[in-house]
Short mmCIF file of N, CA, C and O in Angstrom, two decimals:
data_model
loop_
_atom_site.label_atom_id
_atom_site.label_comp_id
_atom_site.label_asym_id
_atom_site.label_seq_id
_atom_site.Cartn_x
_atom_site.Cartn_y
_atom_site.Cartn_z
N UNK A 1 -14.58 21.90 1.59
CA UNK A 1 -14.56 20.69 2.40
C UNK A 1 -13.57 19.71 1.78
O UNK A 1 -13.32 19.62 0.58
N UNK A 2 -13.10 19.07 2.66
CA UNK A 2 -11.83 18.30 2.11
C UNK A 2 -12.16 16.69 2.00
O UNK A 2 -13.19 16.38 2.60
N UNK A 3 -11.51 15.66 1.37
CA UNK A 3 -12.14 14.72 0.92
C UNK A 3 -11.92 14.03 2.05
O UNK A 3 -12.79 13.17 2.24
N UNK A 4 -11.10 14.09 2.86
CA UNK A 4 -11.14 13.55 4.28
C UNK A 4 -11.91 14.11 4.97
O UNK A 4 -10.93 14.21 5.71
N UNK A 5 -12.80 14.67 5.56
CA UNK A 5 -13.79 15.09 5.79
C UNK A 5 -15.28 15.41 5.42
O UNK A 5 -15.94 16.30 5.96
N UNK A 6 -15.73 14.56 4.42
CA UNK A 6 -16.71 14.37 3.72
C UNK A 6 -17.95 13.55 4.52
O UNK A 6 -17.56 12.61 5.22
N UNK A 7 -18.97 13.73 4.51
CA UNK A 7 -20.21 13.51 5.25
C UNK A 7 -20.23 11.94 4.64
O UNK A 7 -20.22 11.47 3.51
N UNK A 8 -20.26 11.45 5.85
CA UNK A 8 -20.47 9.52 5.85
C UNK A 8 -21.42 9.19 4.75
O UNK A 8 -21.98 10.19 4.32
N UNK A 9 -21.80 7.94 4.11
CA UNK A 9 -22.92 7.76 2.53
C UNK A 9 -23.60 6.70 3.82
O UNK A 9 -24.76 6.32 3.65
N UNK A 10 -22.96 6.30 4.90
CA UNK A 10 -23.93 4.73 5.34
C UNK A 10 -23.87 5.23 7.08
O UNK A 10 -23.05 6.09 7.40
N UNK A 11 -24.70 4.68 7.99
CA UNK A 11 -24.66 5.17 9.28
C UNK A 11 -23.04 4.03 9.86
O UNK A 11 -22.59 4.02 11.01
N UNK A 12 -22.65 3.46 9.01
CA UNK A 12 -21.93 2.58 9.41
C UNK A 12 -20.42 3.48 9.51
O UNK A 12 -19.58 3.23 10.37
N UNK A 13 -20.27 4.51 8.52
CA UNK A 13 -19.55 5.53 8.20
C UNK A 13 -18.22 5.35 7.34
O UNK A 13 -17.10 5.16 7.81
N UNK A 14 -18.49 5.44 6.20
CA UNK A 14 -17.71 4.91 4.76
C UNK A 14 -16.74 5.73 4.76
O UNK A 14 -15.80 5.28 4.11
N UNK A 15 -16.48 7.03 5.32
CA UNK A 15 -15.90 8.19 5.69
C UNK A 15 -14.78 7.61 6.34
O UNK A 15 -13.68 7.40 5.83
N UNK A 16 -15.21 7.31 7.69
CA UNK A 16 -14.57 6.86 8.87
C UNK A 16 -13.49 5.79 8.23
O UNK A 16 -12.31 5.89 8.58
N UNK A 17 -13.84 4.91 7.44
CA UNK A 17 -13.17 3.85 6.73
C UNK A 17 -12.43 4.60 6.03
O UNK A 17 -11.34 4.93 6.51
N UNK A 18 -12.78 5.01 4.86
CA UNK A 18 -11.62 5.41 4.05
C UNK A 18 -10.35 6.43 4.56
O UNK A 18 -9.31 6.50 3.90
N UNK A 19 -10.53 7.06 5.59
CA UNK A 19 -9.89 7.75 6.31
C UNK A 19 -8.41 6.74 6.78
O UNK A 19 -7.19 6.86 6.89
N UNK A 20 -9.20 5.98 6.90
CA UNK A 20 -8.44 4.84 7.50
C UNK A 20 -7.24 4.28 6.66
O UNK A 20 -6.02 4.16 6.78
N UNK A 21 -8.51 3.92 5.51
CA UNK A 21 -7.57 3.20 4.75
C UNK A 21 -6.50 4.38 3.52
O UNK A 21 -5.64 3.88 2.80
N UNK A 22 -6.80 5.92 3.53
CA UNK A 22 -6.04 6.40 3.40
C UNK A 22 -4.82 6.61 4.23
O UNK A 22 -3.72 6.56 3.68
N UNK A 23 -4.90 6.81 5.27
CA UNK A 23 -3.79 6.39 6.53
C UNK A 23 -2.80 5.14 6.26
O UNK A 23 -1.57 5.08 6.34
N UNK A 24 -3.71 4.24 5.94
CA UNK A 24 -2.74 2.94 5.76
C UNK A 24 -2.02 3.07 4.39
O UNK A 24 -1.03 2.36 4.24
N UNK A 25 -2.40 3.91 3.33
CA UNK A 25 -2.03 3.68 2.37
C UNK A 25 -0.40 4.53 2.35
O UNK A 25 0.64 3.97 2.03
N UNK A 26 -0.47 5.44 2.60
CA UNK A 26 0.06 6.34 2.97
C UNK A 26 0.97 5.98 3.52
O UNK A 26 2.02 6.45 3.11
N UNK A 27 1.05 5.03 4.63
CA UNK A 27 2.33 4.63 5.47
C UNK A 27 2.85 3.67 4.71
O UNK A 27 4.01 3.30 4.87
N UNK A 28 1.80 2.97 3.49
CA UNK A 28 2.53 1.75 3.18
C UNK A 28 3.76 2.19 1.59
O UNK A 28 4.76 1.59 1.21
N UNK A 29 2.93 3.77 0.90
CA UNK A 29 3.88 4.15 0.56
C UNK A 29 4.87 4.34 0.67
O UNK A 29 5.67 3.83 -0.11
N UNK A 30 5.33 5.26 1.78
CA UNK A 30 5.93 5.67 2.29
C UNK A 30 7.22 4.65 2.33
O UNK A 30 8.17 4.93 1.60
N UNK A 31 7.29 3.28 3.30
CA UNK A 31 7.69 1.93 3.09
C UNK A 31 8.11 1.84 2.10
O UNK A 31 9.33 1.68 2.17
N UNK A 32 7.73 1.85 1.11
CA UNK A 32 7.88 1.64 -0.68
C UNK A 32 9.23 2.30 -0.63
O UNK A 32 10.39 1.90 -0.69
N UNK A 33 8.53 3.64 -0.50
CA UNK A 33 10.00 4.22 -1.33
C UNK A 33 11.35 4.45 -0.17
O UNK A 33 12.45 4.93 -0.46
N UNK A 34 10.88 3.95 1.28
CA UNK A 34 12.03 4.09 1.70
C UNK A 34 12.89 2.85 1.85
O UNK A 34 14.11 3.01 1.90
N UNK A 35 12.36 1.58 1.94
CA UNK A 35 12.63 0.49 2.31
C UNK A 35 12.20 -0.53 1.16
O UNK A 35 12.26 -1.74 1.38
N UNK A 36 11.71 0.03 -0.21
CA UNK A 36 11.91 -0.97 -0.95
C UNK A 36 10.70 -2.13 -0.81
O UNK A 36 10.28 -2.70 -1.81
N UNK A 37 10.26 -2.36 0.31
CA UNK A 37 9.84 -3.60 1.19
C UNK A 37 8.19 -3.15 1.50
O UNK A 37 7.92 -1.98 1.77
N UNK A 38 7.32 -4.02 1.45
CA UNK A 38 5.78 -3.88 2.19
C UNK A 38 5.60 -4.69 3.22
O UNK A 38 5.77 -5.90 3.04
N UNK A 39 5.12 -4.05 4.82
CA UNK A 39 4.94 -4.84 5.69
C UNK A 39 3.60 -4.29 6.59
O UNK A 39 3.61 -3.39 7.43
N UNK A 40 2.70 -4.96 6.25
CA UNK A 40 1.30 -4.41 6.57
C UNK A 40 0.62 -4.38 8.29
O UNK A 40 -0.43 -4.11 8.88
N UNK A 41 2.06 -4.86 8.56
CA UNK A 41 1.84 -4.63 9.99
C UNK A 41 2.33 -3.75 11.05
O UNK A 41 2.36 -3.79 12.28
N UNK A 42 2.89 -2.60 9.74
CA UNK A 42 3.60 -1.43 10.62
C UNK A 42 3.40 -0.26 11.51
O UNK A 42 3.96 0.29 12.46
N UNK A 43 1.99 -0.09 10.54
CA UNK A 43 1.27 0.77 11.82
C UNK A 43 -0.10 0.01 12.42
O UNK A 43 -1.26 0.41 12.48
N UNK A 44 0.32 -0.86 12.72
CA UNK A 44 -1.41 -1.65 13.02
C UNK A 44 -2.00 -0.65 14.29
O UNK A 44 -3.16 -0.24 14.32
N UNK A 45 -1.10 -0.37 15.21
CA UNK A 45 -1.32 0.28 16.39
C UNK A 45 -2.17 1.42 15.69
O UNK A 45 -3.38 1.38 15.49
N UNK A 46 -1.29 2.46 15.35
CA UNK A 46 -2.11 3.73 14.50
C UNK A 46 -3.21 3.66 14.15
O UNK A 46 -4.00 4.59 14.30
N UNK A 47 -3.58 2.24 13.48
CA UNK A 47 -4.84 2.21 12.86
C UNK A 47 -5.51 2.03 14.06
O UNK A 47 -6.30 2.97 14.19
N UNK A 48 -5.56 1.30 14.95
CA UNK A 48 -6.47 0.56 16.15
C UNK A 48 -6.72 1.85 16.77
O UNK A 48 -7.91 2.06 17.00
N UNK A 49 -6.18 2.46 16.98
CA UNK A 49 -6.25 4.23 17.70
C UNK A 49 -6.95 4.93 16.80
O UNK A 49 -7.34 5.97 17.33
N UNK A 50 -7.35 4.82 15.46
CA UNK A 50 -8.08 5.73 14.29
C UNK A 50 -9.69 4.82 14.92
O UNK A 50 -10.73 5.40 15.23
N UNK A 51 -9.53 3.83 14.95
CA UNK A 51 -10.63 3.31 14.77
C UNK A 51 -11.50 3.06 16.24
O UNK A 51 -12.58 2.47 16.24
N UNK A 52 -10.93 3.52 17.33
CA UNK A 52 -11.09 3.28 18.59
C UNK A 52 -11.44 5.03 18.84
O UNK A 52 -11.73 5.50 19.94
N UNK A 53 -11.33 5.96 17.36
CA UNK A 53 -11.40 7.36 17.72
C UNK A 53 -10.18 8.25 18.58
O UNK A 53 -10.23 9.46 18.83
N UNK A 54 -9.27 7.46 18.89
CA UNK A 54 -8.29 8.72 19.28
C UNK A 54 -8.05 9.45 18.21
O UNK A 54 -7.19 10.26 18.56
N UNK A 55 -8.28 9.59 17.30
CA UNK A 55 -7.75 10.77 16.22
C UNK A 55 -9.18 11.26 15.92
O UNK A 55 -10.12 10.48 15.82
N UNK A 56 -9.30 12.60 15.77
CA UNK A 56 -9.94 13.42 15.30
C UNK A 56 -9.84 13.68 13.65
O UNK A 56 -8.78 13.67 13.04
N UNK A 57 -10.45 13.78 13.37
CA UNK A 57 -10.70 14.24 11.48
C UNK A 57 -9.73 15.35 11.60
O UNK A 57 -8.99 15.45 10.62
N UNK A 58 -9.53 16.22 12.56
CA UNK A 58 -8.35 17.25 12.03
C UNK A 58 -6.81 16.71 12.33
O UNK A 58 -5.86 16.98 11.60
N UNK A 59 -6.75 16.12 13.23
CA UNK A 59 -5.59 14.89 13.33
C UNK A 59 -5.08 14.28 12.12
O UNK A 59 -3.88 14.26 11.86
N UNK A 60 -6.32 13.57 11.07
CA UNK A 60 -6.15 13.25 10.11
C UNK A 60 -5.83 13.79 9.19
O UNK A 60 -4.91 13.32 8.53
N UNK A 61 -6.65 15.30 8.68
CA UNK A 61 -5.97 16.12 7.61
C UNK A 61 -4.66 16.14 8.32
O UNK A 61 -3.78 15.45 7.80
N UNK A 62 -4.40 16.74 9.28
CA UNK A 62 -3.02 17.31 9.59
C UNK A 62 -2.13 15.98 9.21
O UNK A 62 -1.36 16.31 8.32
N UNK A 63 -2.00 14.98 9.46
CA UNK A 63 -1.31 13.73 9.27
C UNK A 63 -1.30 13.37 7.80
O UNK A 63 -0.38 12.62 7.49
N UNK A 64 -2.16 13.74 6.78
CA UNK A 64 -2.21 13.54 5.24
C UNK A 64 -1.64 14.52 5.10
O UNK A 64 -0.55 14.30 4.56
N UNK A 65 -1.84 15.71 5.35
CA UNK A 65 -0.94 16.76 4.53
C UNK A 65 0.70 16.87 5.31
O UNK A 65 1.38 17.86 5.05
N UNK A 66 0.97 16.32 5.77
CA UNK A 66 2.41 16.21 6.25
C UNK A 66 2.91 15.35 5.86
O UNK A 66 4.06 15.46 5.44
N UNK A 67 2.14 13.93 5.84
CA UNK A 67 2.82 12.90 5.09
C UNK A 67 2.50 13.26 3.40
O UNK A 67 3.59 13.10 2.84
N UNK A 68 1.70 13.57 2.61
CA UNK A 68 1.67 13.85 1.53
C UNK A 68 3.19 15.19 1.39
O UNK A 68 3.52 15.30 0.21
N UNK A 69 3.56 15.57 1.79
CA UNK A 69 4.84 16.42 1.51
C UNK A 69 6.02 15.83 1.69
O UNK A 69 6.94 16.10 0.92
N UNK A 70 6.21 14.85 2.84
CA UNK A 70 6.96 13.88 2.77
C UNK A 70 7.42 12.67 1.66
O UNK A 70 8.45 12.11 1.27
N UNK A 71 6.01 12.65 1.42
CA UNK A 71 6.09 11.32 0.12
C UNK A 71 6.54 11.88 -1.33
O UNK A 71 7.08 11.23 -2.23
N UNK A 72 6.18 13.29 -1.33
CA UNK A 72 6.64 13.80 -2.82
C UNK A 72 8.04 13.96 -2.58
O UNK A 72 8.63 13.60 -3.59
N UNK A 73 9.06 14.45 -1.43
CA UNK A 73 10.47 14.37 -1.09
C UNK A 73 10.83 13.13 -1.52
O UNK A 73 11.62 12.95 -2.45
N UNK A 74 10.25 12.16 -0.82
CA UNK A 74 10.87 10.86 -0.90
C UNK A 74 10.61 10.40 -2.44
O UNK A 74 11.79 10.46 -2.79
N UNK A 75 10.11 10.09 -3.28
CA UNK A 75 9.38 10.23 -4.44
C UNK A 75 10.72 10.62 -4.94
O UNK A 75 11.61 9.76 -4.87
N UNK A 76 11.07 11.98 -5.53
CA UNK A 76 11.82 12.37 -6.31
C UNK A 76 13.48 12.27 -5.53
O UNK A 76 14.45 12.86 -6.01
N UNK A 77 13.53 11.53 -4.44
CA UNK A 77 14.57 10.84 -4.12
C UNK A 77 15.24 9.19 -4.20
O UNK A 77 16.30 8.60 -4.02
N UNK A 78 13.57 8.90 -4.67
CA UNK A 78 13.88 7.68 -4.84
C UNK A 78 14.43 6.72 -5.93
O UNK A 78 14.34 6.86 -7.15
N UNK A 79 15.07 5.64 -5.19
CA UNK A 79 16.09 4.80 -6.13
C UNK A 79 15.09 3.77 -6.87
O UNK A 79 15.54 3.13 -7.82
N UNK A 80 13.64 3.60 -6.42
CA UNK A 80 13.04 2.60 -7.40
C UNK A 80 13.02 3.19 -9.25
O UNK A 80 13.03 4.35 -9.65
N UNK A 81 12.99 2.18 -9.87
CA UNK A 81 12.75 2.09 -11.27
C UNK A 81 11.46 2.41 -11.70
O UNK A 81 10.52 1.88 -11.11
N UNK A 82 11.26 3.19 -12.63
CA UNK A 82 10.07 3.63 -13.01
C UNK A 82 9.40 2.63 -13.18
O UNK A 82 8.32 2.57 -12.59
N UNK A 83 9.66 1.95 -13.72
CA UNK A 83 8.29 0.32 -14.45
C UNK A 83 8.89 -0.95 -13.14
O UNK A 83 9.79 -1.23 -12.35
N UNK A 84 7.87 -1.27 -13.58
CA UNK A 84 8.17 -2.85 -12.68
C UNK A 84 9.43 -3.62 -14.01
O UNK A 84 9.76 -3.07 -15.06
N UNK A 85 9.89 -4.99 -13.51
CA UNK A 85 10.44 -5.78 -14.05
C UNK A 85 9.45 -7.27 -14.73
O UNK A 85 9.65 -8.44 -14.41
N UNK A 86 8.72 -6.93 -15.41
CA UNK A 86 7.63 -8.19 -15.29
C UNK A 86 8.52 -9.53 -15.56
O UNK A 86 8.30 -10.56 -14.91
N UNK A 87 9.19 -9.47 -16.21
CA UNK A 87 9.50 -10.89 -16.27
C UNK A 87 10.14 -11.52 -14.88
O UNK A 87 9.79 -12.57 -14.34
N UNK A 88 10.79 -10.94 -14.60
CA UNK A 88 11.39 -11.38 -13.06
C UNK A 88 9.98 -11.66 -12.51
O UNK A 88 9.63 -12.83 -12.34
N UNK A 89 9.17 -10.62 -12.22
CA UNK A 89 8.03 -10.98 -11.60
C UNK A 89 7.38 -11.95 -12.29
O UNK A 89 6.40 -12.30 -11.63
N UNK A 90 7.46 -12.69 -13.56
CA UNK A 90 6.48 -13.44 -13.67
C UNK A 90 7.39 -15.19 -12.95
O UNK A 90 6.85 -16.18 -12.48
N UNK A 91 9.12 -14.85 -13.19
CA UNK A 91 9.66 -15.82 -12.61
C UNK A 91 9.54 -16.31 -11.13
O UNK A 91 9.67 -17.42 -10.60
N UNK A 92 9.25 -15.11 -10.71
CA UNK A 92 9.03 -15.15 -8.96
C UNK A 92 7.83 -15.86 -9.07
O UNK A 92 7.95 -16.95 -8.50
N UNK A 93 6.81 -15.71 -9.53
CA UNK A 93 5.13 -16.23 -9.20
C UNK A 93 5.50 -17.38 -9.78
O UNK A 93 5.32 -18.29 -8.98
N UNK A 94 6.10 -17.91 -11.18
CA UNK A 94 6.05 -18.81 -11.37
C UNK A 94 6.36 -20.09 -10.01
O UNK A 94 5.65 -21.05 -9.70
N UNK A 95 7.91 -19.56 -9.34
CA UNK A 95 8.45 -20.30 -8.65
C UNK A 95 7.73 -20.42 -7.19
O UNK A 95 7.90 -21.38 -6.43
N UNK A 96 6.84 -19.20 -6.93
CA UNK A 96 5.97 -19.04 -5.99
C UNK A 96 4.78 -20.43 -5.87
O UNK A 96 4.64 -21.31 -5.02
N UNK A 97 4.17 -20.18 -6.97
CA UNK A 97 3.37 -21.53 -7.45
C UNK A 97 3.95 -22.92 -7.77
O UNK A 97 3.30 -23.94 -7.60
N UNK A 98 5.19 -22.92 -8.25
CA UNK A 98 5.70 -24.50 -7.81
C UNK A 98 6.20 -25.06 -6.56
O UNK A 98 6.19 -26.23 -6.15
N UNK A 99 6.66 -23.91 -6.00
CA UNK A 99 6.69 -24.20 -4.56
C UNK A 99 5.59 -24.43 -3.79
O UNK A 99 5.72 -25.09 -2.76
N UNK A 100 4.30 -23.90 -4.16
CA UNK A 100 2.81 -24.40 -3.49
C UNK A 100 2.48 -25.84 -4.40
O UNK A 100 2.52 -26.86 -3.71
N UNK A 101 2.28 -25.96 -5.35
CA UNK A 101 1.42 -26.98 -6.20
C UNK A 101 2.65 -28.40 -6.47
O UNK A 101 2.62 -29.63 -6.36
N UNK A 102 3.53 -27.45 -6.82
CA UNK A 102 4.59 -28.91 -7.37
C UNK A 102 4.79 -28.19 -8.76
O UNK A 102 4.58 -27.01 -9.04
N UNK A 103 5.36 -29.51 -9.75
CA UNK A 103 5.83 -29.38 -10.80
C UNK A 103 4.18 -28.87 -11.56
O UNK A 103 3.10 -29.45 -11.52
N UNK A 104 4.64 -27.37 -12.34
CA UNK A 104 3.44 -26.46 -13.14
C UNK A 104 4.24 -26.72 -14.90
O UNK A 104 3.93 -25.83 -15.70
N UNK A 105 5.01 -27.64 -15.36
CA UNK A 105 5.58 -27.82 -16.79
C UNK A 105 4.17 -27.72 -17.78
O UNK A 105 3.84 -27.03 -18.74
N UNK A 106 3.54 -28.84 -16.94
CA UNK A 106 2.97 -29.31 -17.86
C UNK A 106 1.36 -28.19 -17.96
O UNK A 106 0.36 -28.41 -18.63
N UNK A 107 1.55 -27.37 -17.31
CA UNK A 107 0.16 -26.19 -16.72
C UNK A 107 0.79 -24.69 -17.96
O UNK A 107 0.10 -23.84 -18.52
N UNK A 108 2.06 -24.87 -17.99
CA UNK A 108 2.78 -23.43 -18.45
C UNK A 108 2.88 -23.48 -19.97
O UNK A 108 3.49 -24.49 -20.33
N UNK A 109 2.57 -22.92 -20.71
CA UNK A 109 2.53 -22.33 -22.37
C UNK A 109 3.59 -21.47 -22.18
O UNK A 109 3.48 -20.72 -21.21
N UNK A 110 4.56 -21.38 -22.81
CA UNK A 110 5.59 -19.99 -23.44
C UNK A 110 4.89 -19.42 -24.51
O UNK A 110 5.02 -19.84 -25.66
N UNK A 111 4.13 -18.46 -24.19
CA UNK A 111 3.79 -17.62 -25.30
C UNK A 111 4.88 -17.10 -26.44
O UNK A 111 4.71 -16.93 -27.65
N UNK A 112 6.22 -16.88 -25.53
CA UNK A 112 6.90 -16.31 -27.02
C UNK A 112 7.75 -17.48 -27.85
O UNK A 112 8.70 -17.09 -28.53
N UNK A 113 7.49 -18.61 -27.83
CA UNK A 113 7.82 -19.47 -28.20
C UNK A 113 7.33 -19.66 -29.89
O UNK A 113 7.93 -19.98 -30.91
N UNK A 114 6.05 -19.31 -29.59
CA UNK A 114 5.28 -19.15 -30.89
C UNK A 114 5.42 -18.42 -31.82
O UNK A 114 4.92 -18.70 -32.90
N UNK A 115 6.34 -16.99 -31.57
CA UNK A 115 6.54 -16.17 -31.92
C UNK A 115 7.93 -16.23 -32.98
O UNK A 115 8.33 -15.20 -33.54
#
């Protein structure tokens, strides 16, 4: 039995969900490595059709194991960098948060300052 197809834990169907949200994950990879970019509104349709039941559980394996072969292509084609850049990223959030709050000088410690 396959993990997409696993017997629901709640009558609400935890199954049914994760199915889902493997679906979404999947496309949002996918995104990643082709476009660099995350936009969580790309397959909204897809999902509304998973969850409205047009797809069948074998719909779904068939759609994971096609996109799972796809993503390992794209994967070892891809131009992203193994590690993130944290410092850039911590410059982005920084500037993220002064652009919400205002001036953060007096909120921010340089840890390697100390150093």
């Amino acid at each position: 039995m396959s993990i997409l197809s696993a017997k629901p834990d709640s009558a609400i169907g935890v199954t049914f969900c994760c199915n889902i949200s493997v679906i979404r994950l999947l496309d949002e990879v996918e995104k990643i490595l082709t476009e660099q970019d995350i936009d969580s509104e790309r397959n909204r349709e897809q999902l509304k059709a998973i969850r409205r039941g047009d797809w069948t559980i074998e719909d779904i394996e068939t759609y994971f194991f096609r996109k799972e072969k796809k993503l390992e292509s794209l994967y070892t084609a891809c131009q992203l960098p193994p590690n993130p850049d944290e410092a850039k990223i911590q410059v982005l959030l920084l500037n993220c948060l002064e652009q919400y709050y205002g001036d953060l000088s007096s909120c921010i410690v340089d840890q390697g300052k100390d150093r």
